[in-house]
CSV table of C-alpha atoms in Angstrom, one decimal:
chain,number,residue,atom,x,y,z
A,28,MET,CA,9.6,-0.1,19.6
A,29,THR,CA,6.8,-1.7,21.5
A,30,ILE,CA,7.4,-5.2,22.7
A,31,GLY,CA,5.0,-7.0,25.1
A,32,GLY,CA,3.4,-3.7,26.1
A,33,ARG,CA,6.6,-1.9,26.9
A,34,VAL,CA,8.3,0.8,24.8
A,35,THR,CA,12.0,0.1,24.3
A,36,ARG,CA,14.7,1.9,22.4
A,37,GLY,CA,16.8,-1.1,21.5
A,38,ALA,CA,20.6,-1.3,21.6
A,39,ALA,CA,21.2,0.6,18.4
A,40,THR,CA,19.5,3.4,16.4
A,41,LEU,CA,18.8,4.3,12.8
A,42,PRO,CA,18.9,7.8,11.2
A,43,VAL,CA,15.6,9.2,10.0
A,44,GLU,CA,15.8,11.8,7.3
A,45,ASN,CA,13.5,14.6,6.4
A,46,PRO,CA,13.4,14.1,2.6
A,47,ALA,CA,12.5,17.7,1.9
A,48,TRP,CA,15.9,18.8,3.4
A,49,ALA,CA,17.9,15.6,2.8
A,50,LYS,CA,18.9,16.0,6.5
A,51,GLU,CA,18.7,13.7,9.5
A,52,PHE,CA,16.2,15.0,12.1
A,53,ALA,CA,15.7,12.0,14.4
A,54,ARG,CA,16.8,8.6,15.2
A,55,ALA,CA,14.7,5.4,15.5
A,56,PRO,CA,15.4,2.2,17.4
A,57,ALA,CA,17.1,-0.5,15.4
A,58,ALA,CA,15.8,-4.0,16.3
A,59,SER,CA,18.4,-6.7,16.8
A,60,THR,CA,17.6,-10.3,16.1
A,61,GLN,CA,17.1,-10.7,19.8
A,62,ASP,CA,14.5,-7.9,19.8
A,63,VAL,CA,12.6,-9.6,17.0
A,64,ASP,CA,12.6,-12.8,19.0
A,65,ARG,CA,11.3,-11.0,22.0
A,66,ALA,CA,8.6,-9.3,20.0
A,67,VAL,CA,7.5,-12.7,18.5
A,68,ASP,CA,7.6,-14.3,21.9
A,69,ALA,CA,5.4,-11.5,23.3
A,70,ALA,CA,2.9,-12.0,20.5
A,71,VAL,CA,2.9,-15.8,21.0
A,72,ALA,CA,2.3,-15.4,24.7
A,73,ALA,CA,-0.6,-12.9,24.2
A,74,PHE,CA,-2.3,-15.1,21.6
A,75,PRO,CA,-4.3,-17.5,23.8
A,76,GLY,CA,-5.9,-14.7,25.8
A,77,TRP,CA,-6.6,-12.5,22.7
A,78,SER,CA,-8.0,-15.3,20.6
A,79,ALA,CA,-10.2,-16.4,23.5
A,80,LEU,CA,-12.0,-13.1,23.5
A,81,SER,CA,-15.3,-13.1,21.6
A,82,PHE,CA,-15.4,-11.7,18.1
A,83,ALA,CA,-17.6,-8.9,19.5
A,84,GLU,CA,-15.1,-8.0,22.2
A,85,ARG,CA,-12.3,-7.8,19.7
A,86,ALA,CA,-14.4,-5.6,17.5
A,87,ARG,CA,-15.1,-3.3,20.5
A,88,LEU,CA,-11.4,-2.9,21.2
A,89,LEU,CA,-10.8,-2.1,17.5
A,90,ARG,CA,-13.4,0.7,17.8
A,91,ASP,CA,-11.6,1.9,20.8
A,92,CYS,CA,-8.4,2.0,18.7
A,93,ARG,CA,-10.2,4.2,16.2
A,94,THR,CA,-11.3,6.6,18.9
A,95,LEU,CA,-7.9,6.8,20.4
A,96,LEU,CA,-6.0,7.4,17.1
A,97,HIS,CA,-8.4,10.2,16.1
A,98,ARG,CA,-7.3,12.1,19.2
A,99,HIS,CA,-3.7,11.9,17.9
A,100,VAL,CA,-4.2,12.6,14.2
A,101,ASP,CA,-2.3,15.9,14.2
A,102,GLU,CA,0.6,14.4,16.1
A,103,LEU,CA,0.9,11.4,13.8
A,104,ALA,CA,0.5,13.6,10.7
A,105,ARG,CA,3.3,15.9,11.6
A,106,LEU,CA,5.7,12.9,12.2
A,107,LEU,CA,4.5,11.5,8.9
A,108,THR,CA,5.2,14.7,6.9
A,109,LEU,CA,8.6,15.1,8.5
A,110,GLU,CA,9.8,11.5,7.6
A,111,GLN,CA,7.9,10.9,4.4
A,112,GLY,CA,7.6,14.3,2.9
A,113,LYS,CA,3.9,14.4,1.9
A,114,PRO,CA,2.0,17.7,2.4
A,115,LEU,CA,0.6,18.0,5.9
A,116,ALA,CA,-3.0,17.9,4.7
A,117,ASP,CA,-2.4,14.6,3.0
A,118,ALA,CA,-0.7,13.3,6.1
A,119,ARG,CA,-3.7,14.3,8.2
A,120,GLY,CA,-5.9,12.5,5.7
A,121,GLU,CA,-3.8,9.3,6.0
A,122,ALA,CA,-3.7,9.4,9.8
A,123,ALA,CA,-7.5,9.9,9.9
A,124,LEU,CA,-8.1,7.1,7.4
A,125,ALA,CA,-5.8,4.8,9.5
A,126,ALA,CA,-7.9,5.5,12.5
A,127,ASP,CA,-11.2,5.0,10.6
A,128,TRP,CA,-9.9,1.7,9.2
A,129,PHE,CA,-10.1,0.2,12.6
A,130,GLY,CA,-13.8,1.1,12.7
A,131,HIS,CA,-14.4,-0.2,9.2
A,132,THR,CA,-12.7,-3.5,10.1
A,133,ALA,CA,-14.7,-3.7,13.4
A,134,ALA,CA,-17.9,-3.7,11.3
A,135,LEU,CA,-17.0,-6.9,9.6
A,136,ALA,CA,-17.9,-10.5,10.6
A,137,LEU,CA,-16.6,-14.0,10.1
A,138,PRO,CA,-19.7,-16.2,10.8
A,139,GLY,CA,-19.4,-19.9,11.0
A,140,GLU,CA,-21.7,-22.1,8.9
A,141,ASP,CA,-23.4,-25.5,9.2
A,142,LEU,CA,-22.5,-27.4,6.1
A,143,VAL,CA,-24.4,-30.6,6.8
A,144,ASN,CA,-27.2,-31.0,9.3
A,145,GLU,CA,-28.9,-34.3,9.0
A,146,PRO,CA,-29.9,-37.2,11.2
A,147,GLY,CA,-26.5,-39.0,10.8
A,148,ALA,CA,-24.1,-36.0,10.9
A,149,LEU,CA,-23.6,-32.4,11.8
A,150,ILE,CA,-20.7,-30.8,9.9
A,151,SER,CA,-19.9,-27.2,10.6
A,152,MET,CA,-17.2,-24.8,9.5
A,153,GLU,CA,-15.6,-21.9,11.5
A,154,HIS,CA,-12.8,-19.4,10.9
A,155,VAL,CA,-9.8,-19.6,13.3
A,156,PRO,CA,-6.7,-17.5,13.6
A,157,TYR,CA,-3.1,-18.4,12.6
A,158,GLY,CA,-1.5,-17.2,15.8
A,159,ALA,CA,1.3,-14.6,15.7
A,160,VAL,CA,1.5,-12.9,12.3
A,161,ALA,CA,4.0,-10.5,10.8
A,162,ALA,CA,2.9,-7.2,9.1
A,163,VAL,CA,5.5,-5.5,7.0
A,164,ALA,CA,4.5,-2.0,5.8
A,165,PRO,CA,6.2,0.2,3.2
A,166,SER,CA,7.3,3.9,3.2
A,167,ASN,CA,4.8,5.5,0.9
A,168,PHE,CA,1.7,5.2,3.2
A,169,PRO,CA,3.3,4.0,6.5
A,170,LEU,CA,0.2,4.4,8.7
A,171,ILE,CA,-2.7,3.2,6.6
A,172,LEU,CA,-0.8,0.3,5.0
A,173,ALA,CA,0.1,-0.9,8.4
A,174,VAL,CA,-3.5,-0.6,9.7
A,175,THR,CA,-4.9,-2.5,6.7
A,176,LYS,CA,-2.9,-5.4,7.9
A,177,VAL,CA,-3.0,-5.0,11.7
A,178,ALA,CA,-6.7,-4.4,12.0
A,179,PRO,CA,-8.0,-7.5,10.2
A,180,ALA,CA,-5.3,-9.7,11.7
A,181,LEU,CA,-6.4,-8.6,15.2
A,182,LEU,CA,-10.1,-8.9,14.5
A,183,ALA,CA,-9.6,-12.5,13.3
A,184,GLY,CA,-8.0,-13.3,16.6
A,185,ASN,CA,-4.3,-13.1,15.7
A,186,THR,CA,-1.6,-11.2,17.5
A,187,VAL,CA,0.8,-9.0,15.5
A,188,VAL,CA,4.4,-7.9,15.1
A,189,LEU,CA,4.5,-4.9,12.8
A,190,LYS,CA,7.7,-3.9,11.1
A,191,SER,CA,7.7,-0.4,9.7
A,192,SER,CA,10.0,0.8,6.9
A,193,GLU,CA,13.4,1.9,8.2
A,194,VAL,CA,12.9,5.0,6.0
A,195,THR,CA,9.6,6.0,7.6
A,196,PRO,CA,9.5,4.4,11.1
A,197,LEU,CA,8.4,7.2,13.5
A,198,ALA,CA,4.7,7.6,12.9
A,199,SER,CA,4.2,3.8,12.8
A,200,LEU,CA,6.2,3.3,16.0
A,201,ARG,CA,4.2,6.1,17.7
A,202,MET,CA,0.9,4.6,16.5
A,203,THR,CA,1.8,1.2,18.0
A,204,GLU,CA,2.8,2.8,21.2
A,205,LEU,CA,-0.6,4.6,21.4
A,206,LEU,CA,-2.5,1.4,20.6
A,207,GLY,CA,-0.9,-0.1,23.7
A,208,GLU,CA,-3.2,2.1,25.7
A,209,VAL,CA,-6.2,0.1,24.4
A,210,LEU,CA,-4.9,-3.3,23.5
A,211,PRO,CA,-3.6,-5.9,26.0
A,212,ALA,CA,0.2,-6.2,26.3
A,213,GLY,CA,1.8,-8.2,23.5
A,214,VAL,CA,-1.2,-8.2,21.2
A,215,CYS,CA,0.3,-5.6,18.8
A,216,ASN,CA,4.1,-5.2,18.9
A,217,SER,CA,6.4,-3.2,16.7
A,218,VAL,CA,10.0,-3.4,15.6
A,219,CYS,CA,12.1,-1.3,13.2
A,220,GLY,CA,15.0,-2.0,11.0
A,221,GLY,CA,16.3,-2.9,7.5
A,222,PRO,CA,16.3,-6.1,5.5
A,223,ALA,CA,18.0,-8.1,8.2
A,224,THR,CA,15.3,-7.2,10.7
A,225,GLY,CA,12.6,-8.0,8.1
A,226,ALA,CA,14.1,-11.4,7.3
A,227,ALA,CA,14.4,-12.3,11.0
A,228,LEU,CA,10.7,-11.5,11.4
A,229,THR,CA,9.3,-13.1,8.3
A,230,GLU,CA,11.4,-16.2,8.6
A,231,HIS,CA,10.7,-16.7,12.3
A,232,PRO,CA,9.4,-20.2,12.9
A,233,GLN,CA,6.7,-19.0,15.3
A,234,ILE,CA,5.2,-16.6,12.8
A,235,GLY,CA,2.2,-18.2,11.1
A,236,LEU,CA,1.4,-15.7,8.4
A,237,VAL,CA,3.3,-12.8,6.7
A,238,SER,CA,1.5,-9.9,5.2
A,239,PHE,CA,3.9,-7.7,3.2
A,240,THR,CA,3.7,-4.7,1.0
A,241,GLY,CA,6.8,-3.8,-0.9
A,242,SER,CA,9.1,-4.6,-3.8
A,243,VAL,CA,8.8,-7.7,-6.1
A,244,PRO,CA,12.3,-9.0,-5.1
A,245,ALA,CA,11.5,-8.8,-1.4
A,246,GLY,CA,8.1,-10.4,-1.9
A,247,ARG,CA,9.7,-13.3,-3.8
A,248,ALA,CA,12.3,-13.8,-1.1
A,249,ILE,CA,9.5,-13.9,1.5
A,250,ALA,CA,7.5,-16.4,-0.6
A,251,ARG,CA,10.6,-18.6,-1.0
A,252,SER,CA,11.3,-18.7,2.7
A,253,ALA,CA,7.7,-19.3,3.5
A,254,ALA,CA,7.6,-22.3,1.3
A,255,ASP,CA,9.9,-24.2,3.6
A,256,ASN,CA,7.2,-24.7,6.1
A,257,PHE,CA,4.2,-23.7,4.0
A,258,LYS,CA,3.7,-20.4,5.9
A,259,ARG,CA,0.8,-18.4,4.6
A,260,VAL,CA,1.7,-15.1,2.8
A,261,VAL,CA,-0.3,-12.1,1.6
A,262,LEU,CA,1.8,-10.1,-0.8
A,263,GLU,CA,1.0,-6.7,-2.3
A,264,LEU,CA,4.0,-6.0,-4.6
A,265,GLY,CA,3.1,-2.9,-6.5
A,266,GLY,CA,1.8,-2.2,-9.9
A,267,ASN,CA,2.4,-0.6,-13.3
A,268,ASP,CA,-1.2,0.5,-13.9
A,269,ALA,CA,-2.2,1.4,-17.4
A,270,CYS,CA,-4.7,4.1,-18.3
A,271,LEU,CA,-6.4,3.5,-21.7
A,272,ILE,CA,-8.2,6.4,-23.3
A,273,LEU,CA,-10.7,5.4,-26.0
A,274,PRO,CA,-10.8,7.2,-29.3
A,275,GLY,CA,-13.3,10.0,-29.3
A,276,ALA,CA,-12.9,10.8,-25.6
A,277,ASP,CA,-12.5,14.5,-24.6
A,278,VAL,CA,-8.9,14.3,-23.6
A,279,THR,CA,-8.6,18.0,-22.6
A,280,ALA,CA,-11.5,17.5,-20.1
A,281,LEU,CA,-10.1,14.2,-18.9
A,282,ALA,CA,-6.5,15.5,-18.5
A,283,PRO,CA,-6.9,17.0,-15.0
A,284,ARG,CA,-8.5,13.8,-13.6
A,285,ILE,CA,-5.9,11.6,-15.2
A,286,PHE,CA,-3.0,13.8,-14.0
A,287,ALA,CA,-4.4,13.8,-10.4
A,288,ALA,CA,-4.7,10.0,-10.5
A,289,ALA,CA,-1.1,9.7,-11.7
A,290,MET,CA,0.4,12.1,-9.1
A,291,VAL,CA,-1.2,10.8,-5.9
A,292,ASN,CA,1.5,10.9,-3.2
A,293,ASN,CA,3.8,12.3,-5.9
A,294,GLY,CA,3.4,9.1,-7.9
A,295,GLN,CA,4.4,7.0,-4.9
A,296,PHE,CA,1.2,4.9,-4.9
A,297,CYS,CA,0.9,1.4,-6.1
A,298,ALA,CA,-2.5,2.1,-7.7
A,299,ALA,CA,-1.5,5.4,-9.4
A,300,ILE,CA,-1.7,5.7,-13.1
A,301,LYS,CA,1.8,4.7,-14.3
A,302,ARG,CA,1.3,4.6,-18.1
A,303,ILE,CA,-1.2,6.3,-20.5
A,304,TYR,CA,-2.3,4.8,-23.8
A,305,VAL,CA,-4.1,7.3,-26.0
A,306,HIS,CA,-5.2,7.2,-29.7
A,307,ALA,CA,-2.6,8.7,-32.0
A,308,SER,CA,-5.0,11.3,-33.2
A,309,ASP,CA,-5.4,12.6,-29.6
A,310,ALA,CA,-1.8,12.1,-28.3
A,311,ASP,CA,-0.5,15.6,-28.9
A,312,GLN,CA,-3.6,17.3,-27.4
A,313,LEU,CA,-3.4,15.1,-24.3
A,314,THR,CA,0.3,15.6,-23.9
A,315,SER,CA,0.0,19.4,-24.1
A,316,ALA,CA,-2.8,19.4,-21.5
A,317,LEU,CA,-0.8,17.2,-19.1
A,318,ALA,CA,2.3,19.4,-19.6
A,319,ASP,CA,0.3,22.5,-18.7
A,320,LEU,CA,-0.8,20.8,-15.5
A,321,ALA,CA,2.8,19.7,-14.7
A,322,ALA,CA,4.0,23.3,-15.2
A,323,THR,CA,1.6,24.7,-12.5
A,324,ALA,CA,2.4,22.0,-9.8
A,325,ARG,CA,3.6,23.5,-6.6
A,326,LEU,CA,6.5,21.5,-5.0
A,327,GLY,CA,8.0,22.1,-1.6
A,328,ASP,CA,8.3,21.2,2.1
A,329,GLY,CA,5.2,19.4,3.1
A,330,LEU,CA,4.9,21.5,6.3
A,331,LEU,CA,4.5,24.7,4.3
A,332,THR,CA,1.1,26.0,3.3
A,333,GLY,CA,0.4,25.8,-0.4
A,334,THR,CA,2.6,22.7,-1.1
A,335,GLU,CA,0.9,20.3,-3.5
A,336,TYR,CA,3.7,17.8,-3.9
A,337,GLY,CA,6.5,17.0,-1.5
A,338,PRO,CA,9.8,15.2,-2.3
A,339,LEU,CA,10.4,11.6,-3.1
A,340,VAL,CA,10.9,9.6,0.0
A,341,SER,CA,14.6,8.9,-0.5
A,342,ARG,CA,17.6,9.6,-2.5
A,343,ALA,CA,17.6,6.1,-3.9
A,344,GLN,CA,14.1,6.6,-5.2
A,345,LEU,CA,15.0,9.9,-6.8
A,346,ASP,CA,18.1,8.4,-8.4
A,347,ARG,CA,16.1,5.6,-9.9
A,348,ALA,CA,13.4,7.9,-11.3
A,349,THR,CA,16.0,10.2,-12.8
A,350,ALA,CA,17.8,7.3,-14.4
A,351,LEU,CA,14.5,6.1,-16.0
A,352,VAL,CA,13.9,9.5,-17.5
A,353,ALA,CA,17.5,9.8,-18.7
A,354,GLU,CA,17.2,6.4,-20.4
A,355,ALA,CA,13.9,7.4,-22.1
A,356,ARG,CA,15.6,10.6,-23.4
A,357,ALA,CA,18.5,8.6,-24.7
A,358,ALA,CA,16.1,6.3,-26.5
A,359,GLY,CA,14.6,9.3,-28.4
A,360,ALA,CA,11.7,10.2,-26.1
A,361,ARG,CA,10.6,13.8,-25.6
A,362,VAL,CA,10.8,14.8,-21.9
A,363,ILE,CA,8.6,17.7,-20.7
A,364,PRO,CA,9.5,18.8,-17.2
A,365,GLY,CA,7.0,20.7,-15.1
A,366,SER,CA,7.5,23.5,-12.7
A,367,ARG,CA,11.0,24.1,-11.4
A,368,THR,CA,12.0,22.2,-8.3
A,369,PRO,CA,12.1,24.3,-5.1
A,370,ASP,CA,15.4,25.8,-3.8
A,371,LEU,CA,15.8,23.0,-1.3
A,372,PRO,CA,18.4,20.2,-1.0
A,373,GLY,CA,15.8,17.5,-0.8
A,374,HIS,CA,14.8,14.7,-3.1
A,375,PHE,CA,12.6,16.7,-5.4
A,376,LEU,CA,11.6,15.7,-8.9
A,377,THR,CA,9.2,17.9,-10.8
A,378,PRO,CA,6.2,16.2,-12.4
A,379,THR,CA,7.4,15.1,-15.8
A,380,VAL,CA,5.6,14.1,-19.0
A,381,VAL,CA,7.4,11.8,-21.4
A,382,THR,CA,6.2,11.0,-24.9
A,383,GLY,CA,7.5,9.4,-28.1
A,384,LEU,CA,9.0,6.4,-26.3
A,385,PRO,CA,9.8,3.4,-28.4
A,386,ARG,CA,8.5,0.0,-27.3
A,387,GLY,CA,10.2,-1.9,-24.6
A,388,THR,CA,11.7,0.9,-22.5
A,389,ARG,CA,12.0,0.5,-18.8
A,390,LEU,CA,9.6,3.4,-18.3
A,391,GLU,CA,6.9,1.3,-19.9
A,392,ALA,CA,7.9,-2.1,-18.5
A,393,GLU,CA,8.7,-1.1,-14.9
A,394,GLU,CA,7.0,0.8,-12.1
A,395,GLN,CA,8.6,4.2,-11.8
A,396,PHE,CA,7.0,5.1,-8.4
A,397,ALA,CA,7.6,8.8,-9.1
A,398,PRO,CA,5.9,11.8,-10.7
A,399,VAL,CA,7.0,10.7,-14.2
A,400,LEU,CA,4.1,10.0,-16.7
A,401,PRO,CA,4.8,8.3,-20.0
A,402,VAL,CA,2.2,8.8,-22.8
A,403,PHE,CA,2.1,6.2,-25.6
A,404,ALA,CA,0.1,6.6,-28.8
A,405,TYR,CA,-1.7,3.7,-30.3
A,406,ASP,CA,-3.5,3.0,-33.6
A,407,THR,CA,-6.0,0.3,-32.4
A,408,VAL,CA,-7.7,-0.4,-29.1
A,409,GLU,CA,-6.5,-4.0,-29.4
A,410,GLU,CA,-2.9,-2.8,-29.6
A,411,ALA,CA,-3.4,-0.7,-26.5
A,412,VAL,CA,-4.9,-3.6,-24.5
A,413,GLY,CA,-2.0,-5.8,-25.6
A,414,ARG,CA,0.6,-3.3,-24.4
A,415,ALA,CA,-1.3,-2.6,-21.2
A,416,ASN,CA,-1.1,-6.4,-20.4
A,417,GLY,CA,2.5,-6.6,-21.6
A,418,THR,CA,4.3,-6.2,-18.3
A,419,GLU,CA,4.9,-8.5,-15.4
A,420,PHE,CA,2.4,-6.6,-13.2
A,421,GLY,CA,-1.3,-6.9,-12.9
A,422,LEU,CA,-2.5,-4.8,-10.1
A,423,GLY,CA,-4.9,-2.3,-11.7
A,424,GLY,CA,-5.9,-0.5,-14.9
A,425,SER,CA,-8.5,1.9,-16.2
A,426,VAL,CA,-10.4,2.6,-19.3
A,427,TRP,CA,-11.7,6.1,-20.1
A,428,GLY,CA,-14.4,7.1,-22.6
A,429,ASP,CA,-17.9,6.0,-23.5
A,430,GLU,CA,-19.1,3.8,-20.6
A,431,GLU,CA,-20.5,0.9,-22.6
A,432,HIS,CA,-17.4,0.7,-24.9
A,433,ALA,CA,-15.1,1.1,-21.8
A,434,VAL,CA,-16.8,-1.8,-20.0
A,435,SER,CA,-16.4,-4.0,-23.0
A,436,VAL,CA,-12.7,-3.1,-23.4
A,437,ALA,CA,-12.1,-3.5,-19.7
A,438,THR,CA,-12.8,-7.2,-19.9
A,439,GLY,CA,-9.6,-7.6,-21.8
A,440,LEU,CA,-7.4,-6.0,-19.1
A,441,ASP,CA,-5.5,-8.7,-17.1
A,442,CYS,CA,-5.4,-7.1,-13.6
A,443,GLY,CA,-7.1,-7.3,-10.2
A,444,THR,CA,-9.1,-4.1,-10.4
A,445,VAL,CA,-10.3,-2.3,-13.5
A,446,TRP,CA,-11.7,1.2,-13.1
A,447,ILE,CA,-14.0,2.9,-15.6
A,448,ASN,CA,-13.6,6.7,-16.0
A,449,THR,CA,-11.7,6.9,-12.7
A,450,HIS,CA,-8.5,5.3,-11.3
A,451,GLY,CA,-7.0,4.3,-8.0
A,452,VAL,CA,-10.2,4.6,-6.0
A,453,LEU,CA,-9.9,2.2,-3.1
A,454,ARG,CA,-12.7,1.5,-0.5
A,455,ALA,CA,-12.8,-0.4,2.7
A,456,GLU,CA,-15.6,-2.6,1.5
A,457,ALA,CA,-14.1,-3.6,-1.8
A,458,PRO,CA,-11.3,-6.3,-2.2
A,459,PHE,CA,-8.0,-5.2,-3.6
A,460,GLY,CA,-5.2,-7.4,-5.0
A,461,GLY,CA,-3.2,-8.1,-8.1
A,462,TYR,CA,-2.1,-10.8,-10.5
A,463,ARG,CA,1.3,-12.1,-11.5
A,464,SER,CA,4.2,-10.0,-10.0
A,465,SER,CA,1.7,-7.6,-8.3
A,466,GLY,CA,1.4,-10.2,-5.6
A,467,MET,CA,-0.9,-12.8,-4.1
A,468,GLY,CA,-3.8,-12.6,-1.7
A,469,THR,CA,-6.4,-10.0,-1.1
A,470,GLU,CA,-6.7,-7.0,1.1
A,471,TYR,CA,-9.7,-4.9,2.4
A,472,GLY,CA,-13.2,-5.8,3.4
A,473,TYR,CA,-14.5,-9.2,4.2
A,474,TRP,CA,-12.3,-10.9,1.6
A,475,GLY,CA,-9.2,-9.3,3.2
A,476,LEU,CA,-10.3,-10.4,6.6
A,477,LEU,CA,-10.5,-14.0,5.3
A,478,GLU,CA,-6.8,-14.0,4.6
A,479,TYR,CA,-6.1,-13.8,8.3
A,480,ALA,CA,-8.2,-16.9,9.3
A,481,ARG,CA,-8.0,-20.6,8.5
A,482,ILE,CA,-11.0,-22.8,7.9
A,483,LYS,CA,-11.6,-25.4,10.6
A,484,VAL,CA,-14.3,-28.1,10.1
A,485,ARG,CA,-16.1,-29.9,12.9
A,486,ASN,CA,-17.6,-33.2,11.8
A,487,ILE,CA,-19.9,-34.8,14.4
A,488,ALA,CA,-21.3,-38.3,13.8
A,489,ARG,CA,-24.8,-38.9,15.1
A,490,PRO,CA,-26.1,-42.4,15.9
């Protein structure tokens, strides 16, 4: 952990497992309540000096963070593959993107504005920071989903305490340690631990804002506790993104693109395709094409050359995905497993296509967060839109087919982002956020930066 510019191991440790081998390979420091208090105190103490820097100076330091992290991409990527399981090439991509995100963020601005300028009054508006903020990152993309919180929080003038997932803490802890070479002591702190550590941080009275990515139940708990003192929250709670293929689309040609968008990070991606709705006349053809792609997928240890998909991040995630498939089969669905799992003891689940599900199964209503892809046949586009909107989630969705028709259909999807003939493409300059149980608030770009600043109005009377 990094607290007040110092790296500390803490009084206790947590096991860190390599999910490809289901075997502990390292231990991480476990933060006590006292450690959390010290981290928050350090952030609070560093806030006056950090917020007093000019916006341009903070932006310069963020660009320095980008440069520094790029020098350590290979180191961070190897840690990430060992603890999370993703192929090394994907881990390098994530580490490089995390570095670049500091640069993307540094290019943003929060200009003030004169609202009224007349003989009797000058009224201006500016954006001011909250103070010490908590950033809680998940296990699927530990580096980039930490940086998308940390970088805008810092640019806006806040100081940060980052809590990484206890499942994947090592790369994040190392990243924060490296950032200490650039940032002043106490500006960016890190702690590690389970739910108790998270609660101690998010409920801390000196934390002014909580930015969290994770499960719906945890997000609800954070929102409830924040309500006691009206603490600001930014919550990204996952999705159950629907893919709607219009009648007449070339499903054989689309299948590789749809399969790839569903299997990003082995399905462990909030904006991956989680459900497919295809016209009944095209369902068999699409299912066959997807099954062929699943059959050729190469699973294995992420450190080995040729691995396309690693394991799921934990045994708990594997057990849940397996249970969802078993329930679907018991309900009468056809389950089409892909290539055989590797001869490894890890948390592997082959890409699996499921079809013939009745309405209302958990595999339709819930987010599987795994390489399991249900295909639902529909008779009318209106029916498909209704089923796409029929869950508690509203993060993203996509429509595939003739562009003009797709744009028209997309207006009916009740979600934060609608993609046309693509899915899950996220960019630093475009806002991202969801509706309903997918969370509240916005991330990325200028709109994400606004989440980390409050509006302050100055009203000057002129005689």
